[in-house]
Coordinates of C-alpha atoms in Angstrom, one line a residue:
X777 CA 24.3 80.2 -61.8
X778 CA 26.1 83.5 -60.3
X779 CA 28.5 83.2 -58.0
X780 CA 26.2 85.8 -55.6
X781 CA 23.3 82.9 -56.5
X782 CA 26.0 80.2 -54.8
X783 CA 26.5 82.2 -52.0
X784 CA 22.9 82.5 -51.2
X785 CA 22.0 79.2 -51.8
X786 CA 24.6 77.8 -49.7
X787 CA 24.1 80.4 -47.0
X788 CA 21.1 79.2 -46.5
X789 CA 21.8 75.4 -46.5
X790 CA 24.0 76.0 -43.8
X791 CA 21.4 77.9 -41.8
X792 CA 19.0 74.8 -42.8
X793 CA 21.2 72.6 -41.0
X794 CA 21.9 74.5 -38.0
X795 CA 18.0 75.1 -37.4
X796 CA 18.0 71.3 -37.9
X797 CA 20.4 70.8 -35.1
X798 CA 18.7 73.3 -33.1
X799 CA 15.6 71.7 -33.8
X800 CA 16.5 68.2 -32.6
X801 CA 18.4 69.3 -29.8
X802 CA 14.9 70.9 -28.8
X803 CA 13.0 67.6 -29.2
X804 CA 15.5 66.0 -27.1
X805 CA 15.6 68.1 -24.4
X806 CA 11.6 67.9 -24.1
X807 CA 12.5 64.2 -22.7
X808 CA 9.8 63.1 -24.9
X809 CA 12.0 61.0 -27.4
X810 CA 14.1 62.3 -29.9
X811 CA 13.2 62.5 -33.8
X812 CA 13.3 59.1 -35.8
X813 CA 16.8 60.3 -37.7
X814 CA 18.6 60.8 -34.6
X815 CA 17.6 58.3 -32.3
X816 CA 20.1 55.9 -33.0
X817 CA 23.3 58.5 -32.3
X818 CA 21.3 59.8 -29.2
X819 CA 21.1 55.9 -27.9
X820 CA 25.1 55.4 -29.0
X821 CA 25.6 58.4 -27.4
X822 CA 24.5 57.8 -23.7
X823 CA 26.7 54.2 -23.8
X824 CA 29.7 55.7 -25.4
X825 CA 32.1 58.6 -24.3
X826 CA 30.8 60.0 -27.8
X827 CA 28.4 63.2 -28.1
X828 CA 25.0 62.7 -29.6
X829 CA 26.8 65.3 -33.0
X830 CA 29.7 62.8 -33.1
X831 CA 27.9 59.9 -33.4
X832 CA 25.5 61.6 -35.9
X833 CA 28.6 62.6 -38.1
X834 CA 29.0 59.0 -38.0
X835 CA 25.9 57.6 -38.3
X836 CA 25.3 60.0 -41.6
X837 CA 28.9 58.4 -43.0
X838 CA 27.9 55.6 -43.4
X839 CA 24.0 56.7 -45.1
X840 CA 26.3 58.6 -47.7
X841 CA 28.9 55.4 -47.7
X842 CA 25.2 53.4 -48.2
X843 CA 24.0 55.6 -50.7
X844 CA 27.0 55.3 -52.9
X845 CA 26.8 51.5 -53.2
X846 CA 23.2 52.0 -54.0
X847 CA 23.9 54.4 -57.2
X848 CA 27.0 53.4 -58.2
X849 CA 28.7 54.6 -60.6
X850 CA 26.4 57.1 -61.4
X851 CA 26.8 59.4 -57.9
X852 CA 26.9 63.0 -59.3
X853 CA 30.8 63.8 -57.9
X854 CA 29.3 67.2 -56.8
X855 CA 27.1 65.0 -54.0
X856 CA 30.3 63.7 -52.7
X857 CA 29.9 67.2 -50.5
X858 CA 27.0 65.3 -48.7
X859 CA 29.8 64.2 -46.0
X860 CA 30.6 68.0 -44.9
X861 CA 26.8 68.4 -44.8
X862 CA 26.7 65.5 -42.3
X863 CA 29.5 66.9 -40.3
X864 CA 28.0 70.6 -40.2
X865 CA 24.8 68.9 -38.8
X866 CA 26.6 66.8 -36.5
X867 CA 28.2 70.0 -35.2
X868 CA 25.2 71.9 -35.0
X869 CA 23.7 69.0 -32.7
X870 CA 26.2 69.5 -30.5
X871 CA 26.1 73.4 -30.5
X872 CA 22.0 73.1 -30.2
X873 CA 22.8 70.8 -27.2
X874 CA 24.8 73.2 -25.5
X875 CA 22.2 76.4 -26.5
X876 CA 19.4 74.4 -24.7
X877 CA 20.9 73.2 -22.0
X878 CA 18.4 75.3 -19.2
X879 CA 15.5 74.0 -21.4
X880 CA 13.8 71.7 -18.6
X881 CA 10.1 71.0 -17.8
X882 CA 8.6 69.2 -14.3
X883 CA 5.3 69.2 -16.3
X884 CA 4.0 67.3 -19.6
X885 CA 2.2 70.1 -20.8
X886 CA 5.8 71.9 -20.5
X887 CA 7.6 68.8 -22.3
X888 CA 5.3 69.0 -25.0
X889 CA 5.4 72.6 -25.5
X890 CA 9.4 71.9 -25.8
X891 CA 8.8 69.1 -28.4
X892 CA 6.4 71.0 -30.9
X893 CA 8.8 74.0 -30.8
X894 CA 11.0 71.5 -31.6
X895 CA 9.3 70.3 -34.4
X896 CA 8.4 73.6 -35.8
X897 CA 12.8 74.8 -35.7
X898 CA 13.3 70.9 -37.1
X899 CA 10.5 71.7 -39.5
X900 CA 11.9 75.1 -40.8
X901 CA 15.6 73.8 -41.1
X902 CA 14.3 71.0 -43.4
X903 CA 12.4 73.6 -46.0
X904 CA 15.5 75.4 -45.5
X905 CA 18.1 73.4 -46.8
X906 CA 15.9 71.4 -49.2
X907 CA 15.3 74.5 -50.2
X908 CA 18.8 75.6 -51.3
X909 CA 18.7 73.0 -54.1
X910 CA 22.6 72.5 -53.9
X911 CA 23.6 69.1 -51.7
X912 CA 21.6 66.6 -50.2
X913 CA 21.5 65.4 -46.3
X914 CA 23.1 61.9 -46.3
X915 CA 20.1 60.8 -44.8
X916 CA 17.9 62.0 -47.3
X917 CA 20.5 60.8 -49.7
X918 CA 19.9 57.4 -49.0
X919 CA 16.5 57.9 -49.0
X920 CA 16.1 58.6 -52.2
X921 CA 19.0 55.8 -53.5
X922 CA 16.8 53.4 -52.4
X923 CA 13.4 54.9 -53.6
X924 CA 14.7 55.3 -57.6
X925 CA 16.5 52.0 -57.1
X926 CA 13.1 50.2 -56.4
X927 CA 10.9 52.7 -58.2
X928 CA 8.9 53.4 -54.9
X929 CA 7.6 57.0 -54.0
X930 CA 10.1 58.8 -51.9
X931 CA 7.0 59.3 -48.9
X932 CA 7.0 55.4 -48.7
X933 CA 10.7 54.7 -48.1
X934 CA 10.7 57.6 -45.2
X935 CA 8.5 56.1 -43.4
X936 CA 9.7 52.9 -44.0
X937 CA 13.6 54.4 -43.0
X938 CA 12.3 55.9 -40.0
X939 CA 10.4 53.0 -38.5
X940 CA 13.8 50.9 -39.4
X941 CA 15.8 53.4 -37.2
X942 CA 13.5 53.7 -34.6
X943 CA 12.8 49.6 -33.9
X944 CA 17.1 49.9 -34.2
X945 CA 17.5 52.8 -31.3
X946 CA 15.0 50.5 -29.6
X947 CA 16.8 47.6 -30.3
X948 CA 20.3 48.9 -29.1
X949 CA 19.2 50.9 -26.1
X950 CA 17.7 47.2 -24.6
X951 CA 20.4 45.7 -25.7
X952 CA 23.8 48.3 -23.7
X953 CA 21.5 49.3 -21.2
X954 CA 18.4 47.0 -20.6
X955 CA 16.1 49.7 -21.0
X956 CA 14.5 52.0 -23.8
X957 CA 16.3 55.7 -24.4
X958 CA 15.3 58.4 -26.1
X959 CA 12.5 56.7 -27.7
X960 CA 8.6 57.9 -26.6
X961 CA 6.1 59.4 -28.0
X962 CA 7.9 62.5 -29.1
X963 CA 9.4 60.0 -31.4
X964 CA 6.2 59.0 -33.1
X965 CA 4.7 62.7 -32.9
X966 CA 8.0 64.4 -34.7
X967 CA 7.6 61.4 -37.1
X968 CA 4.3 63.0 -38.5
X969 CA 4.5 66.6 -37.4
X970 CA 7.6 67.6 -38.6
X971 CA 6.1 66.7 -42.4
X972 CA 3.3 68.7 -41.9
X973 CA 5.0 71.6 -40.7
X974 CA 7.2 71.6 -43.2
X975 CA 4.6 71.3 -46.1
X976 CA 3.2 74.3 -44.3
X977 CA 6.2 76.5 -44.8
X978 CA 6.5 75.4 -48.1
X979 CA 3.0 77.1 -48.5
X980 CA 3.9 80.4 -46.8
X981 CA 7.2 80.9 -48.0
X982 CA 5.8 80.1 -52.0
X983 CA 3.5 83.0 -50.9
X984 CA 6.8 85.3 -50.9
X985 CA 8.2 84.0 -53.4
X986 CA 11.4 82.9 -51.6
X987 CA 12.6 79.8 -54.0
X988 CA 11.9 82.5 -57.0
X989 CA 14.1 84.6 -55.5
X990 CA 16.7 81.9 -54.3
X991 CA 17.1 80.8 -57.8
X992 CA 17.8 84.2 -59.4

């Protein structure tokens, strides 16, 4: 590949990952829950003097740390590139953090308006960087260690993952502060939504040919 095809594809990872961390930041601030990836940093974060980004530049060490005991010995070296991934999304949490700190709603309808734009930035950022083809998200990393390690589709382990980390955030949040944070139905609603609006930009952007053009 080009050295102008690099660029581009990298470009646009890095744009993937900050629409990411606008994306959750969004979900979070509709005080509806937070999506399934982040909820455990987001309940670390409101028990420790560590922001929600730190703790999710954290949290995705030790995914990649998790992934690599998984594959072994067979890790492509070029994936070890996954923990600058991690730390660009953990930064862009905190940057989306501070771009939506007005967002606010009194009303549920408001809230919910908050958590499918959310979902549609979160969405985007996704199709985005999967998009690029060039390095994985440590949490999808894992992901997909685990699915090819037990020959199980990748859908099936997601769902799986996600439920884990959300009964975890649950599990924690009791546990430092007797009650449940950052977990509601936004949660469960992001869970599902952010999938489908991603398969949906899939279909339009195919429509303009954008991976063609991304891989010339």
């Amino acid at each position: 590949m080009s050295g102008a095809g690099l660029i581009k594809r990298y470009f646009f990872l890095v744009l993937g990952l900050f629409l990411m961390g606008l994306g959750i930041s969004l979900i979070t601030r509709s005080y509806l829950g937070t999506p399934p990836i982040s909820s455990v940093p987001y309940v670390l974060s409101k028990s420790f003097p560590v922001t929600f980004g730190e703790f999710t530049i954290i949290i995705g060490l030790l995914f990649f740390l998790a992934e690599i005991l998984i594959v072994g010995k067979n890790f492509p070296r070029h994936q070890y590139l996954q923990v600058f991934v991690g730390m660009f999304l953990g930064i862009f949490v905190d940057v989306g953090m501070l771009i939506s700190a007005s967002v606010h709603s009194d009303f549920y309808a408001g809230q919910i308006v908050w958590l499918v734009l959310g979902c549609v930035v979160l969405a985007l950022g996704i199709y985005l960087q999967v998009s690029a083809k060039v390095i994985m998200n440590p949490g999808e990393g894992v992901v997909k260690a685990i699915a090819e390690k037990m020959s199980v589709q990748f859908g099936i382990i997601k769902i799986v993952f996600d439920t884990s980390l959300v009964f975890c955030a649950v599990l924690i949040s009791f546990v430092l502060s007797g009650t449940i944070a950052g977990v509601r139905e936004g949660t469960i609603i992001s869970m599902f939504l952010v999938g489908y609006i991603t398969i949906l930009f899939s279909g339009i952007f195919r429509s303009f040919h954008f991976e063609q053009w991304l891989a010339d």
